[in-house]
PDB file of C-alpha atoms in Angstrom:
ATOM      1  CA  MET B   1       6.743  -6.520  -5.409  1.00 79.00           C
ATOM      2  CA  LEU B   2       9.097  -4.616  -7.604  1.00 86.00           C
ATOM      3  CA  SER B   3       7.567  -3.791 -11.313  1.00 88.00           C
ATOM      4  CA  GLU B   4      10.265  -5.522 -13.032  1.00 91.00           C
ATOM      5  CA  PRO B   5      12.926  -8.480 -11.603  1.00 92.00           C
ATOM      6  CA  GLU B   6      16.240  -7.021 -10.525  1.00 96.00           C
ATOM      7  CA  PRO B   7      19.582  -9.068 -10.846  1.00 97.00           C
ATOM      8  CA  ALA B   8      21.328 -10.558  -7.869  1.00 98.00           C
ATOM      9  CA  ALA B   9      23.616 -13.007  -6.750  1.00 98.00           C
ATOM     10  CA  LEU B  10      23.086 -15.734  -4.317  1.00 98.00           C
ATOM     11  CA  VAL B  11      26.414 -17.497  -3.551  1.00 98.00           C
ATOM     12  CA  ASP B  12      28.090 -20.148  -0.953  1.00 98.00           C
ATOM     13  CA  ARG B  13      30.360 -19.531   1.669  1.00 97.00           C
ATOM     14  CA  ALA B  14      33.143 -19.833  -1.148  1.00 97.00           C
ATOM     15  CA  GLY B  15      31.595 -17.117  -3.257  1.00 96.00           C
ATOM     16  CA  GLY B  16      30.344 -19.470  -5.751  1.00 97.00           C
ATOM     17  CA  ASP B  17      26.576 -19.424  -7.434  1.00 97.00           C
ATOM     18  CA  VAL B  18      24.144 -21.537  -5.494  1.00 98.00           C
ATOM     19  CA  GLY B  19      22.270 -23.569  -8.249  1.00 96.00           C
ATOM     20  CA  ILE B  20      19.353 -25.357  -8.544  1.00 94.00           C
ATOM     21  CA  THR B  21      19.685 -29.244  -9.741  1.00 91.00           C
ATOM     22  CA  GLY B  22      16.626 -30.773 -11.707  1.00 82.00           C
ATOM     23  CA  ASP B  23      15.371 -32.028  -8.740  1.00 86.00           C
ATOM     24  CA  ALA B  24      14.244 -28.714  -7.896  1.00 87.00           C
ATOM     25  CA  GLU B  25      16.950 -28.965  -4.745  1.00 94.00           C
ATOM     26  CA  LEU B  26      19.573 -26.418  -4.044  1.00 97.00           C
ATOM     27  CA  THR B  27      23.338 -27.155  -5.075  1.00 97.00           C
ATOM     28  CA  VAL B  28      24.814 -25.751  -2.051  1.00 97.00           C
ATOM     29  CA  PRO B  29      23.289 -23.738   0.906  1.00 98.00           C
ATOM     30  CA  PRO B  30      23.398 -20.313   0.045  1.00 98.00           C
ATOM     31  CA  SER B  31      25.601 -17.930   2.218  1.00 98.00           C
ATOM     32  CA  ARG B  32      25.467 -14.103   0.682  1.00 98.00           C
ATOM     33  CA  LEU B  33      22.677 -12.726  -1.260  1.00 98.00           C
ATOM     34  CA  VAL B  34      23.790  -9.567  -3.035  1.00 97.00           C
ATOM     35  CA  HIS B  35      21.259  -7.175  -4.217  1.00 95.00           C
ATOM     36  CA  GLY B  36      21.864  -3.382  -5.824  1.00 91.00           C
ATOM     37  CA  GLY B  37      24.417  -2.586  -3.134  1.00 88.00           C
ATOM     38  CA  THR B  38      23.329  -4.809  -0.497  1.00 91.00           C
ATOM     39  CA  VAL B  39      25.245  -7.451   0.811  1.00 95.00           C
ATOM     40  CA  CYS B  40      23.262  -9.790   2.913  1.00 97.00           C
ATOM     41  CA  GLU B  41      24.294 -12.734   5.177  1.00 98.00           C
ATOM     42  CA  VAL B  42      21.341 -15.426   4.582  1.00 98.00           C
ATOM     43  CA  VAL B  43      20.029 -16.737   7.464  1.00 98.00           C
ATOM     44  CA  SER B  44      17.328 -18.779   6.383  1.00 98.00           C
ATOM     45  CA  TRP B  45      15.596 -19.771   2.934  1.00 98.00           C
ATOM     46  CA  ALA B  46      12.533 -21.668   2.110  1.00 97.00           C
ATOM     47  CA  GLY B  47      12.308 -23.591  -1.273  1.00 95.00           C
ATOM     48  CA  PRO B  48      13.117 -23.675  -4.160  1.00 96.00           C
ATOM     49  CA  TRP B  49       9.546 -24.181  -6.042  1.00 94.00           C
ATOM     50  CA  PRO B  50       9.980 -24.961  -9.462  1.00 87.00           C
ATOM     51  CA  ALA B  51       7.551 -22.838 -11.894  1.00 84.00           C
ATOM     52  CA  GLY B  52       7.228 -23.030 -15.574  1.00 71.00           C
ATOM     53  CA  GLU B  53       5.807 -20.969 -18.042  1.00 68.00           C
ATOM     54  CA  ARG B  54       4.229 -21.336 -21.188  1.00 67.00           C
ATOM     55  CA  TRP B  55       4.581 -25.240 -20.548  1.00 67.00           C
ATOM     56  CA  TRP B  56       2.116 -26.384 -22.945  1.00 74.00           C
ATOM     57  CA  ASP B  57       4.582 -24.808 -25.878  1.00 73.00           C
ATOM     58  CA  GLU B  58       7.864 -26.496 -26.202  1.00 73.00           C
ATOM     59  CA  GLN B  59       9.407 -23.391 -28.147  1.00 73.00           C
ATOM     60  CA  ALA B  60       8.480 -20.926 -25.688  1.00 67.00           C
ATOM     61  CA  VAL B  61       8.548 -23.028 -22.579  1.00 66.00           C
ATOM     62  CA  VAL B  62      10.597 -20.849 -19.394  1.00 68.00           C
ATOM     63  CA  ARG B  63      11.561 -22.870 -16.784  1.00 77.00           C
ATOM     64  CA  ALA B  64      12.091 -21.222 -13.246  1.00 89.00           C
ATOM     65  CA  ALA B  65      12.092 -21.437  -9.451  1.00 93.00           C
ATOM     66  CA  HIS B  66      11.247 -19.292  -6.768  1.00 95.00           C
ATOM     67  CA  LEU B  67      13.104 -19.335  -3.395  1.00 97.00           C
ATOM     68  CA  ARG B  68      12.407 -16.968  -0.249  1.00 98.00           C
ATOM     69  CA  VAL B  69      15.605 -15.884   1.587  1.00 98.00           C
ATOM     70  CA  VAL B  70      16.006 -14.026   4.739  1.00 98.00           C
ATOM     71  CA  GLY B  71      19.032 -12.011   5.124  1.00 97.00           C
ATOM     72  CA  VAL B  72      20.529  -9.602   7.595  1.00 97.00           C
ATOM     73  CA  ALA B  73      22.460  -6.786   5.970  1.00 95.00           C
ATOM     74  CA  ALA B  74      25.834  -5.169   7.366  1.00 93.00           C
ATOM     75  CA  ASP B  75      23.415  -2.026   9.462  1.00 95.00           C
ATOM     76  CA  GLY B  76      21.593  -5.144  10.949  1.00 96.00           C
ATOM     77  CA  ALA B  77      18.888  -4.835   9.215  1.00 94.00           C
ATOM     78  CA  ARG B  78      16.843  -8.014   8.543  1.00 96.00           C
ATOM     79  CA  LEU B  79      15.231  -8.369   4.841  1.00 95.00           C
ATOM     80  CA  ALA B  80      12.939 -10.727   3.280  1.00 97.00           C
ATOM     81  CA  PHE B  81      13.671 -11.264  -0.342  1.00 97.00           C
ATOM     82  CA  LEU B  82      11.826 -13.209  -3.017  1.00 97.00           C
ATOM     83  CA  LEU B  83      13.556 -14.619  -5.417  1.00 98.00           C
ATOM     84  CA  ILE B  84      13.393 -16.190  -9.101  1.00 95.00           C
ATOM     85  CA  ARG B  85      16.252 -18.251 -11.058  1.00 95.00           C
ATOM     86  CA  THR B  86      15.754 -18.732 -14.882  1.00 91.00           C
ATOM     87  CA  GLY B  87      18.394 -18.755 -17.470  1.00 89.00           C
ATOM     88  CA  GLY B  88      21.173 -19.634 -14.421  1.00 93.00           C
ATOM     89  CA  LYS B  89      20.590 -16.324 -13.177  1.00 96.00           C
ATOM     90  CA  TRP B  90      19.089 -15.205  -9.976  1.00 98.00           C
ATOM     91  CA  ALA B  91      16.479 -11.967  -9.361  1.00 97.00           C
ATOM     92  CA  VAL B  92      14.775 -10.601  -6.651  1.00 97.00           C
ATOM     93  CA  GLU B  93      10.870 -10.281  -7.385  1.00 96.00           C
ATOM     94  CA  GLY B  94      10.218  -8.894  -4.110  1.00 94.00           C
ATOM     95  CA  VAL B  95      11.709  -7.316  -1.065  1.00 93.00           C
ATOM     96  CA  CYS B  96      10.250  -6.814   2.412  1.00 91.00           C
ATOM     97  CA  GLY B  97      12.275  -5.489   5.599  1.00 80.00           C
TER      98      GLY B  97
END
């Protein structure tokens, strides 16, 4: 796990953002994950799983979703990522590889 989530981009084959519907489904299948200087071709994913923080307070509620992604980098390294989407943006919470 990272000490702080790091910005990332999760995109489809055309380079468009992968979103999450109100029913907690991906809007399109993910194709690439860009995190820092690493670009990975997505080979599998699991989720998304909706999560809510401060759900009891309508003024402070934070809606989020988690997604696990496995990708292959240009050098052939296989990496697993734990992603979170909040505020319409993706971030990496953890990396294993």
